[in-house]
PDB file of C-alpha atoms in Angstrom:
ATOM      1  CA  UNK A   1    -171.782 -23.634  27.335  1.00  0.00           C
ATOM      2  CA  UNK A   2    -174.087 -21.283  25.480  1.00  0.00           C
ATOM      3  CA  UNK A   3    -177.841 -21.446  25.400  1.00  0.00           C
ATOM      4  CA  UNK A   4    -180.163 -22.631  22.633  1.00  0.00           C
ATOM      5  CA  UNK A   5    -183.083 -20.253  22.231  1.00  0.00           C
ATOM      6  CA  UNK A   6    -186.338 -21.588  20.787  1.00  0.00           C
ATOM      7  CA  UNK A   7    -188.797 -18.986  19.518  1.00  0.00           C
ATOM      8  CA  UNK A   8    -192.497 -19.838  19.403  1.00  0.00           C
ATOM      9  CA  UNK A   9    -192.090 -21.934  22.547  1.00  0.00           C
ATOM     10  CA  UNK A  10    -195.819 -21.989  23.296  1.00  0.00           C
ATOM     11  CA  UNK A  11    -196.698 -23.177  19.819  1.00  0.00           C
ATOM     12  CA  UNK A  12    -197.232 -26.834  19.004  1.00  0.00           C
ATOM     13  CA  UNK A  13    -193.768 -27.485  17.568  1.00  0.00           C
ATOM     14  CA  UNK A  14    -191.935 -25.113  19.905  1.00  0.00           C
ATOM     15  CA  UNK A  15    -193.304 -26.855  23.009  1.00  0.00           C
ATOM     16  CA  UNK A  16    -192.063 -30.201  21.735  1.00  0.00           C
ATOM     17  CA  UNK A  17    -188.658 -28.764  20.801  1.00  0.00           C
ATOM     18  CA  UNK A  18    -188.092 -27.278  24.253  1.00  0.00           C
ATOM     19  CA  UNK A  19    -189.144 -30.530  25.958  1.00  0.00           C
ATOM     20  CA  UNK A  20    -186.923 -32.548  23.584  1.00  0.00           C
ATOM     21  CA  UNK A  21    -183.859 -30.373  24.201  1.00  0.00           C
ATOM     22  CA  UNK A  22    -184.473 -30.395  27.939  1.00  0.00           C
ATOM     23  CA  UNK A  23    -184.587 -34.200  27.851  1.00  0.00           C
ATOM     24  CA  UNK A  24    -181.260 -34.179  25.962  1.00  0.00           C
ATOM     25  CA  UNK A  25    -179.715 -32.099  28.736  1.00  0.00           C
ATOM     26  CA  UNK A  26    -179.234 -29.044  26.528  1.00  0.00           C
ATOM     27  CA  UNK A  27    -179.156 -25.548  27.990  1.00  0.00           C
ATOM     28  CA  UNK A  28    -182.403 -24.283  26.457  1.00  0.00           C
ATOM     29  CA  UNK A  29    -184.708 -21.292  26.846  1.00  0.00           C
ATOM     30  CA  UNK A  30    -188.097 -21.038  25.199  1.00  0.00           C
ATOM     31  CA  UNK A  31    -189.211 -17.598  24.062  1.00  0.00           C
ATOM     32  CA  UNK A  32    -192.870 -16.661  23.762  1.00  0.00           C
ATOM     33  CA  UNK A  33    -194.819 -13.664  22.516  1.00  0.00           C
ATOM     34  CA  UNK A  34    -194.366 -12.160  25.983  1.00  0.00           C
ATOM     35  CA  UNK A  35    -190.615 -12.072  25.352  1.00  0.00           C
ATOM     36  CA  UNK A  36    -190.883 -10.900  21.755  1.00  0.00           C
ATOM     37  CA  UNK A  37    -193.904 -10.383  19.548  1.00  0.00           C
ATOM     38  CA  UNK A  38    -192.240 -11.316  16.253  1.00  0.00           C
ATOM     39  CA  UNK A  39    -194.513  -8.966  14.329  1.00  0.00           C
ATOM     40  CA  UNK A  40    -192.413  -6.174  15.847  1.00  0.00           C
ATOM     41  CA  UNK A  41    -188.909  -5.351  14.616  1.00  0.00           C
ATOM     42  CA  UNK A  42    -186.119  -5.359  17.207  1.00  0.00           C
ATOM     43  CA  UNK A  43    -182.838  -3.503  16.937  1.00  0.00           C
ATOM     44  CA  UNK A  44    -179.533  -5.363  16.971  1.00  0.00           C
ATOM     45  CA  UNK A  45    -178.993  -4.085  20.517  1.00  0.00           C
ATOM     46  CA  UNK A  46    -182.397  -5.399  21.623  1.00  0.00           C
ATOM     47  CA  UNK A  47    -181.631  -8.790  20.092  1.00  0.00           C
ATOM     48  CA  UNK A  48    -178.236  -8.736  21.851  1.00  0.00           C
ATOM     49  CA  UNK A  49    -180.101  -8.434  25.146  1.00  0.00           C
ATOM     50  CA  UNK A  50    -182.690 -11.065  24.231  1.00  0.00           C
ATOM     51  CA  UNK A  51    -180.127 -13.618  22.997  1.00  0.00           C
ATOM     52  CA  UNK A  52    -177.294 -12.558  25.303  1.00  0.00           C
ATOM     53  CA  UNK A  53    -175.678 -16.000  25.711  1.00  0.00           C
ATOM     54  CA  UNK A  54    -176.914 -17.692  22.527  1.00  0.00           C
ATOM     55  CA  UNK A  55    -175.169 -20.751  21.151  1.00  0.00           C
ATOM     56  CA  UNK A  56    -177.875 -21.160  18.487  1.00  0.00           C
ATOM     57  CA  UNK A  57    -181.326 -19.892  17.575  1.00  0.00           C
ATOM     58  CA  UNK A  58    -184.055 -22.389  16.701  1.00  0.00           C
ATOM     59  CA  UNK A  59    -186.646 -20.167  15.063  1.00  0.00           C
ATOM     60  CA  UNK A  60    -190.130 -21.715  15.152  1.00  0.00           C
ATOM     61  CA  UNK A  61    -192.360 -18.681  15.768  1.00  0.00           C
ATOM     62  CA  UNK A  62    -194.804 -18.091  12.923  1.00  0.00           C
ATOM     63  CA  UNK A  63    -198.195 -16.623  12.148  1.00  0.00           C
ATOM     64  CA  UNK A  64    -200.770 -19.046  10.781  1.00  0.00           C
ATOM     65  CA  UNK A  65    -203.770 -17.936   8.703  1.00  0.00           C
ATOM     66  CA  UNK A  66    -206.529 -16.995  11.137  1.00  0.00           C
ATOM     67  CA  UNK A  67    -209.264 -15.378   9.087  1.00  0.00           C
ATOM     68  CA  UNK A  68    -210.566 -11.847   9.439  1.00  0.00           C
ATOM     69  CA  UNK A  69    -209.702  -8.883   7.232  1.00  0.00           C
ATOM     70  CA  UNK A  70    -207.557 -10.134   4.358  1.00  0.00           C
ATOM     71  CA  UNK A  71    -205.156  -7.193   4.247  1.00  0.00           C
ATOM     72  CA  UNK A  72    -204.555  -7.273   8.004  1.00  0.00           C
ATOM     73  CA  UNK A  73    -203.985 -11.034   7.927  1.00  0.00           C
ATOM     74  CA  UNK A  74    -201.500 -10.707   5.056  1.00  0.00           C
ATOM     75  CA  UNK A  75    -199.608  -8.010   6.935  1.00  0.00           C
ATOM     76  CA  UNK A  76    -199.420 -10.138  10.100  1.00  0.00           C
ATOM     77  CA  UNK A  77    -198.199 -13.157   8.154  1.00  0.00           C
ATOM     78  CA  UNK A  78    -195.551 -11.094   6.359  1.00  0.00           C
ATOM     79  CA  UNK A  79    -194.313  -9.374   9.510  1.00  0.00           C
ATOM     80  CA  UNK A  80    -194.151 -12.577  11.580  1.00  0.00           C
ATOM     81  CA  UNK A  81    -193.016 -15.020   8.910  1.00  0.00           C
ATOM     82  CA  UNK A  82    -190.723 -12.951   6.693  1.00  0.00           C
ATOM     83  CA  UNK A  83    -189.650  -9.749   8.399  1.00  0.00           C
ATOM     84  CA  UNK A  84    -188.916 -11.506  11.708  1.00  0.00           C
ATOM     85  CA  UNK A  85    -186.768 -14.058   9.871  1.00  0.00           C
ATOM     86  CA  UNK A  86    -184.843 -11.164   8.325  1.00  0.00           C
ATOM     87  CA  UNK A  87    -184.468  -9.677  11.815  1.00  0.00           C
ATOM     88  CA  UNK A  88    -183.080 -12.905  13.299  1.00  0.00           C
ATOM     89  CA  UNK A  89    -181.002 -14.007  10.312  1.00  0.00           C
ATOM     90  CA  UNK A  90    -179.232 -10.655  10.148  1.00  0.00           C
ATOM     91  CA  UNK A  91    -178.474 -10.786  13.871  1.00  0.00           C
ATOM     92  CA  UNK A  92    -177.252 -14.396  13.660  1.00  0.00           C
ATOM     93  CA  UNK A  93    -174.993 -13.450  10.746  1.00  0.00           C
ATOM     94  CA  UNK A  94    -173.542 -10.426  12.546  1.00  0.00           C
ATOM     95  CA  UNK A  95    -173.004 -12.338  15.811  1.00  0.00           C
ATOM     96  CA  UNK A  96    -171.856 -15.579  14.122  1.00  0.00           C
ATOM     97  CA  UNK A  97    -174.600 -17.634  15.777  1.00  0.00           C
ATOM     98  CA  UNK A  98    -176.035 -20.642  13.877  1.00  0.00           C
ATOM     99  CA  UNK A  99    -179.730 -20.668  13.030  1.00  0.00           C
ATOM    100  CA  UNK A 100    -182.216 -23.508  12.593  1.00  0.00           C
ATOM    101  CA  UNK A 101    -185.357 -22.425  10.774  1.00  0.00           C
ATOM    102  CA  UNK A 102    -188.482 -24.541  10.310  1.00  0.00           C
ATOM    103  CA  UNK A 103    -190.166 -23.778   7.006  1.00  0.00           C
ATOM    104  CA  UNK A 104    -192.774 -26.133   5.541  1.00  0.00           C
ATOM    105  CA  UNK A 105    -193.780 -28.306   2.605  1.00  0.00           C
ATOM    106  CA  UNK A 106    -196.253 -25.593   1.572  1.00  0.00           C
ATOM    107  CA  UNK A 107    -193.286 -24.017  -0.235  1.00  0.00           C
ATOM    108  CA  UNK A 108    -193.693 -26.595  -3.013  1.00  0.00           C
ATOM    109  CA  UNK A 109    -195.708 -25.652  -6.071  1.00  0.00           C
ATOM    110  CA  UNK A 110    -197.400 -29.043  -6.345  1.00  0.00           C
ATOM    111  CA  UNK A 111    -198.117 -30.624  -2.930  1.00  0.00           C
ATOM    112  CA  UNK A 112    -199.571 -33.673  -4.727  1.00  0.00           C
ATOM    113  CA  UNK A 113    -196.467 -34.487  -6.747  1.00  0.00           C
ATOM    114  CA  UNK A 114    -194.694 -37.779  -6.116  1.00  0.00           C
ATOM    115  CA  UNK A 115    -191.305 -38.080  -4.444  1.00  0.00           C
ATOM    116  CA  UNK A 116    -190.852 -34.336  -3.879  1.00  0.00           C
ATOM    117  CA  UNK A 117    -187.197 -33.351  -3.613  1.00  0.00           C
ATOM    118  CA  UNK A 118    -185.784 -30.131  -2.213  1.00  0.00           C
ATOM    119  CA  UNK A 119    -185.171 -28.703  -5.692  1.00  0.00           C
ATOM    120  CA  UNK A 120    -188.800 -29.150  -6.816  1.00  0.00           C
ATOM    121  CA  UNK A 121    -190.558 -26.000  -8.175  1.00  0.00           C
ATOM    122  CA  UNK A 122    -191.640 -23.533  -5.501  1.00  0.00           C
ATOM    123  CA  UNK A 123    -194.968 -21.862  -4.882  1.00  0.00           C
ATOM    124  CA  UNK A 124    -196.038 -18.330  -5.720  1.00  0.00           C
ATOM    125  CA  UNK A 125    -199.769 -18.771  -5.240  1.00  0.00           C
ATOM    126  CA  UNK A 126    -201.269 -22.131  -4.468  1.00  0.00           C
ATOM    127  CA  UNK A 127    -202.263 -24.663  -1.830  1.00  0.00           C
ATOM    128  CA  UNK A 128    -200.820 -22.815   1.170  1.00  0.00           C
ATOM    129  CA  UNK A 129    -201.983 -19.379   0.081  1.00  0.00           C
ATOM    130  CA  UNK A 130    -199.923 -16.394   1.212  1.00  0.00           C
ATOM    131  CA  UNK A 131    -198.780 -18.371   4.268  1.00  0.00           C
ATOM    132  CA  UNK A 132    -197.057 -20.915   2.038  1.00  0.00           C
ATOM    133  CA  UNK A 133    -195.478 -18.156  -0.025  1.00  0.00           C
ATOM    134  CA  UNK A 134    -194.296 -16.388   3.141  1.00  0.00           C
ATOM    135  CA  UNK A 135    -192.344 -19.488   4.131  1.00  0.00           C
ATOM    136  CA  UNK A 136    -190.614 -19.503   0.748  1.00  0.00           C
ATOM    137  CA  UNK A 137    -189.819 -15.794   1.034  1.00  0.00           C
ATOM    138  CA  UNK A 138    -188.370 -16.447   4.491  1.00  0.00           C
ATOM    139  CA  UNK A 139    -186.173 -19.218   3.099  1.00  0.00           C
ATOM    140  CA  UNK A 140    -184.862 -16.816   0.479  1.00  0.00           C
ATOM    141  CA  UNK A 141    -184.009 -14.314   3.222  1.00  0.00           C
ATOM    142  CA  UNK A 142    -182.040 -16.976   5.087  1.00  0.00           C
ATOM    143  CA  UNK A 143    -180.330 -18.003   1.838  1.00  0.00           C
ATOM    144  CA  UNK A 144    -179.156 -14.424   1.334  1.00  0.00           C
ATOM    145  CA  UNK A 145    -177.329 -14.435   4.661  1.00  0.00           C
ATOM    146  CA  UNK A 146    -176.050 -17.971   4.086  1.00  0.00           C
ATOM    147  CA  UNK A 147    -174.348 -16.585   0.982  1.00  0.00           C
ATOM    148  CA  UNK A 148    -172.774 -13.994   3.287  1.00  0.00           C
ATOM    149  CA  UNK A 149    -171.518 -16.654   5.710  1.00  0.00           C
ATOM    150  CA  UNK A 150    -174.450 -17.515   8.015  1.00  0.00           C
ATOM    151  CA  UNK A 151    -174.527 -21.116   9.228  1.00  0.00           C
ATOM    152  CA  UNK A 152    -178.126 -22.236   8.884  1.00  0.00           C
ATOM    153  CA  UNK A 153    -180.362 -25.289   8.669  1.00  0.00           C
ATOM    154  CA  UNK A 154    -183.739 -25.050   6.950  1.00  0.00           C
ATOM    155  CA  UNK A 155    -186.174 -27.868   7.696  1.00  0.00           C
ATOM    156  CA  UNK A 156    -189.217 -28.504   5.498  1.00  0.00           C
ATOM    157  CA  UNK A 157    -191.586 -30.862   7.333  1.00  0.00           C
ATOM    158  CA  UNK A 158    -194.567 -32.567   5.737  1.00  0.00           C
ATOM    159  CA  UNK A 159    -197.853 -32.157   7.681  1.00  0.00           C
ATOM    160  CA  UNK A 160    -196.913 -31.695  11.360  1.00  0.00           C
ATOM    161  CA  UNK A 161    -199.065 -32.973  14.194  1.00  0.00           C
ATOM    162  CA  UNK A 162    -198.768 -33.378  17.963  1.00  0.00           C
ATOM    163  CA  UNK A 163    -200.125 -32.102  21.252  1.00  0.00           C
ATOM    164  CA  UNK A 164    -201.415 -28.579  20.709  1.00  0.00           C
ATOM    165  CA  UNK A 165    -202.640 -29.157  17.162  1.00  0.00           C
ATOM    166  CA  UNK A 166    -205.590 -26.887  16.387  1.00  0.00           C
ATOM    167  CA  UNK A 167    -208.933 -28.617  16.966  1.00  0.00           C
ATOM    168  CA  UNK A 168    -210.051 -27.910  13.389  1.00  0.00           C
ATOM    169  CA  UNK A 169    -207.178 -29.948  11.922  1.00  0.00           C
ATOM    170  CA  UNK A 170    -207.846 -33.484  10.701  1.00  0.00           C
ATOM    171  CA  UNK A 171    -206.108 -35.576  13.377  1.00  0.00           C
ATOM    172  CA  UNK A 172    -207.261 -33.441  16.297  1.00  0.00           C
ATOM    173  CA  UNK A 173    -210.818 -33.394  14.929  1.00  0.00           C
ATOM    174  CA  UNK A 174    -210.896 -37.166  14.450  1.00  0.00           C
ATOM    175  CA  UNK A 175    -209.472 -37.776  17.932  1.00  0.00           C
ATOM    176  CA  UNK A 176    -212.033 -35.451  19.517  1.00  0.00           C
ATOM    177  CA  UNK A 177    -214.851 -37.246  17.718  1.00  0.00           C
ATOM    178  CA  UNK A 178    -213.581 -40.678  18.710  1.00  0.00           C
ATOM    179  CA  UNK A 179    -212.903 -39.828  22.358  1.00  0.00           C
ATOM    180  CA  UNK A 180    -216.452 -38.478  22.761  1.00  0.00           C
ATOM    181  CA  UNK A 181    -217.930 -41.605  21.157  1.00  0.00           C
ATOM    182  CA  UNK A 182    -218.891 -39.937  17.912  1.00  0.00           C
ATOM    183  CA  UNK A 183    -218.995 -41.280  14.382  1.00  0.00           C
ATOM    184  CA  UNK A 184    -216.158 -40.095  12.155  1.00  0.00           C
ATOM    185  CA  UNK A 185    -217.496 -39.567   8.651  1.00  0.00           C
ATOM    186  CA  UNK A 186    -214.810 -39.983   6.002  1.00  0.00           C
ATOM    187  CA  UNK A 187    -215.721 -38.578   2.590  1.00  0.00           C
ATOM    188  CA  UNK A 188    -212.398 -39.134   0.805  1.00  0.00           C
ATOM    189  CA  UNK A 189    -211.064 -42.371   2.341  1.00  0.00           C
ATOM    190  CA  UNK A 190    -208.454 -43.110  -0.332  1.00  0.00           C
ATOM    191  CA  UNK A 191    -206.680 -39.758  -0.252  1.00  0.00           C
ATOM    192  CA  UNK A 192    -203.349 -39.933   1.546  1.00  0.00           C
ATOM    193  CA  UNK A 193    -201.151 -37.493   3.438  1.00  0.00           C
ATOM    194  CA  UNK A 194    -197.689 -37.718   4.924  1.00  0.00           C
ATOM    195  CA  UNK A 195    -197.850 -36.910   8.619  1.00  0.00           C
ATOM    196  CA  UNK A 196    -194.790 -36.188  10.735  1.00  0.00           C
ATOM    197  CA  UNK A 197    -194.948 -35.914  14.510  1.00  0.00           C
ATOM    198  CA  UNK A 198    -193.406 -32.911  16.270  1.00  0.00           C
ATOM    199  CA  UNK A 199    -190.871 -35.180  18.000  1.00  0.00           C
ATOM    200  CA  UNK A 200    -189.517 -36.353  14.653  1.00  0.00           C
ATOM    201  CA  UNK A 201    -189.189 -32.741  13.502  1.00  0.00           C
ATOM    202  CA  UNK A 202    -187.479 -31.808  16.785  1.00  0.00           C
ATOM    203  CA  UNK A 203    -185.090 -34.724  16.386  1.00  0.00           C
ATOM    204  CA  UNK A 204    -184.286 -33.682  12.809  1.00  0.00           C
ATOM    205  CA  UNK A 205    -183.515 -30.118  13.932  1.00  0.00           C
ATOM    206  CA  UNK A 206    -181.275 -31.385  16.726  1.00  0.00           C
ATOM    207  CA  UNK A 207    -179.418 -33.918  14.566  1.00  0.00           C
ATOM    208  CA  UNK A 208    -178.810 -31.397  11.781  1.00  0.00           C
ATOM    209  CA  UNK A 209    -177.515 -28.839  14.279  1.00  0.00           C
ATOM    210  CA  UNK A 210    -175.307 -31.374  16.069  1.00  0.00           C
ATOM    211  CA  UNK A 211    -173.839 -32.574  12.774  1.00  0.00           C
ATOM    212  CA  UNK A 212    -173.461 -28.979  11.537  1.00  0.00           C
ATOM    213  CA  UNK A 213    -175.270 -30.124   8.406  1.00  0.00           C
ATOM    214  CA  UNK A 214    -175.984 -26.629   7.129  1.00  0.00           C
ATOM    215  CA  UNK A 215    -178.475 -26.725   4.268  1.00  0.00           C
ATOM    216  CA  UNK A 216    -182.115 -27.373   3.316  1.00  0.00           C
ATOM    217  CA  UNK A 217    -183.821 -30.655   4.150  1.00  0.00           C
ATOM    218  CA  UNK A 218    -187.180 -32.344   3.736  1.00  0.00           C
ATOM    219  CA  UNK A 219    -188.422 -34.118   6.853  1.00  0.00           C
ATOM    220  CA  UNK A 220    -191.323 -36.559   6.631  1.00  0.00           C
ATOM    221  CA  UNK A 221    -193.056 -39.162   8.766  1.00  0.00           C
ATOM    222  CA  UNK A 222    -192.904 -42.968   8.444  1.00  0.00           C
ATOM    223  CA  UNK A 223    -195.436 -43.172   5.624  1.00  0.00           C
ATOM    224  CA  UNK A 224    -198.317 -41.737   3.634  1.00  0.00           C
ATOM    225  CA  UNK A 225    -201.529 -42.479   5.508  1.00  0.00           C
ATOM    226  CA  UNK A 226    -204.957 -42.858   3.925  1.00  0.00           C
ATOM    227  CA  UNK A 227    -207.655 -40.652   5.472  1.00  0.00           C
ATOM    228  CA  UNK A 228    -209.672 -43.747   6.384  1.00  0.00           C
ATOM    229  CA  UNK A 229    -206.585 -45.203   8.071  1.00  0.00           C
ATOM    230  CA  UNK A 230    -206.212 -42.054  10.175  1.00  0.00           C
ATOM    231  CA  UNK A 231    -209.860 -42.243  11.222  1.00  0.00           C
ATOM    232  CA  UNK A 232    -209.536 -45.876  12.303  1.00  0.00           C
ATOM    233  CA  UNK A 233    -206.350 -45.050  14.202  1.00  0.00           C
ATOM    234  CA  UNK A 234    -208.294 -42.434  16.168  1.00  0.00           C
ATOM    235  CA  UNK A 235    -210.880 -45.015  17.271  1.00  0.00           C
ATOM    236  CA  UNK A 236    -208.201 -47.596  18.090  1.00  0.00           C
ATOM    237  CA  UNK A 237    -206.137 -45.154  20.151  1.00  0.00           C
ATOM    238  CA  UNK A 238    -209.139 -43.848  22.067  1.00  0.00           C
ATOM    239  CA  UNK A 239    -210.951 -47.190  22.358  1.00  0.00           C
ATOM    240  CA  UNK A 240    -214.126 -45.385  21.395  1.00  0.00           C
ATOM    241  CA  UNK A 241    -216.087 -44.017  18.456  1.00  0.00           C
ATOM    242  CA  UNK A 242    -216.768 -45.450  15.018  1.00  0.00           C
ATOM    243  CA  UNK A 243    -215.886 -44.739  11.385  1.00  0.00           C
ATOM    244  CA  UNK A 244    -218.373 -44.263   8.552  1.00  0.00           C
ATOM    245  CA  UNK A 245    -216.965 -44.250   5.029  1.00  0.00           C
ATOM    246  CA  UNK A 246    -218.986 -42.125   2.616  1.00  0.00           C
ATOM    247  CA  UNK A 247    -217.085 -42.600  -0.668  1.00  0.00           C
ATOM    248  CA  UNK A 248    -219.984 -44.458  -2.271  1.00  0.00           C
ATOM    249  CA  UNK A 249    -218.912 -44.744  -5.911  1.00  0.00           C
ATOM    250  CA  UNK A 250    -215.144 -44.306  -5.601  1.00  0.00           C
ATOM    251  CA  UNK A 251    -215.138 -42.227  -8.778  1.00  0.00           C
ATOM    252  CA  UNK A 252    -212.937 -39.407  -7.485  1.00  0.00           C
ATOM    253  CA  UNK A 253    -209.207 -39.553  -8.217  1.00  0.00           C
ATOM    254  CA  UNK A 254    -207.243 -40.107  -5.018  1.00  0.00           C
ATOM    255  CA  UNK A 255    -204.185 -38.002  -4.253  1.00  0.00           C
ATOM    256  CA  UNK A 256    -201.160 -38.144  -1.974  1.00  0.00           C
ATOM    257  CA  UNK A 257    -200.186 -34.878  -0.250  1.00  0.00           C
ATOM    258  CA  UNK A 258    -196.618 -34.034   0.824  1.00  0.00           C
ATOM    259  CA  UNK A 259    -194.883 -37.158  -0.471  1.00  0.00           C
ATOM    260  CA  UNK A 260    -191.460 -35.812   0.461  1.00  0.00           C
ATOM    261  CA  UNK A 261    -188.168 -37.430  -0.458  1.00  0.00           C
ATOM    262  CA  UNK A 262    -185.976 -37.446   2.696  1.00  0.00           C
ATOM    263  CA  UNK A 263    -182.825 -38.941   1.196  1.00  0.00           C
ATOM    264  CA  UNK A 264    -180.833 -35.755   1.735  1.00  0.00           C
ATOM    265  CA  UNK A 265    -181.639 -35.676   5.479  1.00  0.00           C
ATOM    266  CA  UNK A 266    -180.812 -39.385   5.787  1.00  0.00           C
ATOM    267  CA  UNK A 267    -177.422 -38.910   4.165  1.00  0.00           C
ATOM    268  CA  UNK A 268    -176.489 -35.651   5.883  1.00  0.00           C
ATOM    269  CA  UNK A 269    -177.405 -36.406   9.488  1.00  0.00           C
ATOM    270  CA  UNK A 270    -178.950 -39.867   9.675  1.00  0.00           C
ATOM    271  CA  UNK A 271    -182.579 -38.815   9.976  1.00  0.00           C
ATOM    272  CA  UNK A 272    -185.180 -41.580  10.221  1.00  0.00           C
ATOM    273  CA  UNK A 273    -188.747 -40.998  11.415  1.00  0.00           C
ATOM    274  CA  UNK A 274    -189.439 -42.815  14.671  1.00  0.00           C
ATOM    275  CA  UNK A 275    -192.975 -41.866  15.683  1.00  0.00           C
ATOM    276  CA  UNK A 276    -195.665 -44.092  14.180  1.00  0.00           C
ATOM    277  CA  UNK A 277    -199.173 -42.766  13.607  1.00  0.00           C
ATOM    278  CA  UNK A 278    -200.570 -44.761  16.528  1.00  0.00           C
ATOM    279  CA  UNK A 279    -197.844 -43.610  18.909  1.00  0.00           C
ATOM    280  CA  UNK A 280    -198.201 -39.986  17.845  1.00  0.00           C
ATOM    281  CA  UNK A 281    -201.971 -40.035  18.246  1.00  0.00           C
ATOM    282  CA  UNK A 282    -201.636 -41.812  21.597  1.00  0.00           C
ATOM    283  CA  UNK A 283    -199.363 -39.036  22.836  1.00  0.00           C
ATOM    284  CA  UNK A 284    -201.988 -36.496  21.785  1.00  0.00           C
ATOM    285  CA  UNK A 285    -204.856 -38.423  23.371  1.00  0.00           C
ATOM    286  CA  UNK A 286    -202.901 -38.709  26.637  1.00  0.00           C
ATOM    287  CA  UNK A 287    -201.873 -35.032  26.576  1.00  0.00           C
ATOM    288  CA  UNK A 288    -198.166 -35.905  26.405  1.00  0.00           C
ATOM    289  CA  UNK A 289    -195.286 -34.155  24.679  1.00  0.00           C
ATOM    290  CA  UNK A 290    -192.723 -36.968  25.038  1.00  0.00           C
TER     291      UNK A 290
END
């Protein structure tokens, strides 16, 4: 039996994927920056050595926007998110190894549209900035090799969360405030966002690979959660903290972000989100992957 390699294994999603596959009894190896800094191009021979017994590559490594000099940041994002995908996709095509690539819902031109399907208009410059565009460029690279015969799955999750989420992100920030007994101030309580836990994304990747459901799929969580609902969930999970709603006049127009249609994933490989908001936040609060 060959080995499934997971790049970005120290990242939030990669850690969950490795733990998920290990639980399934799969032969899995997680690769980190120490094994390969994806900003650096590797030759086919170097990739042969890195992926010597590969059954499949689950490519999760990516560069998020970090701030600093704009030109340097853009270069890092391009090298890690586009050029590295070219590097891997070409190798997978040449060696006839399937590839699972996690993109993102930032590829969509309008993240606030309703019932977003996979064929919705794509971004050039918008909500996700150059990061969002880099994910779309990477998808196009994979599509090129798919046309040449590569077997690939592209997953587009909504807003991913789980253990390891950056502390400046909404759920992690709310949990930190609640756990320390703080007051969570919610300025836009009626806005909603679709949240999908890393375990649901990992399960989608595994199911699609197992079913050999090559193609592009939206993957979303169980529902679209109001910001106020997320704040209250943080206090309920932690048993601490309080919520203060600051939307005094309610005059602003509420939006829903990443309202993805997952019918294609349901039909192709039976995907259904399993992790509720409370369970997902409980896992984070208890420092658990599974």
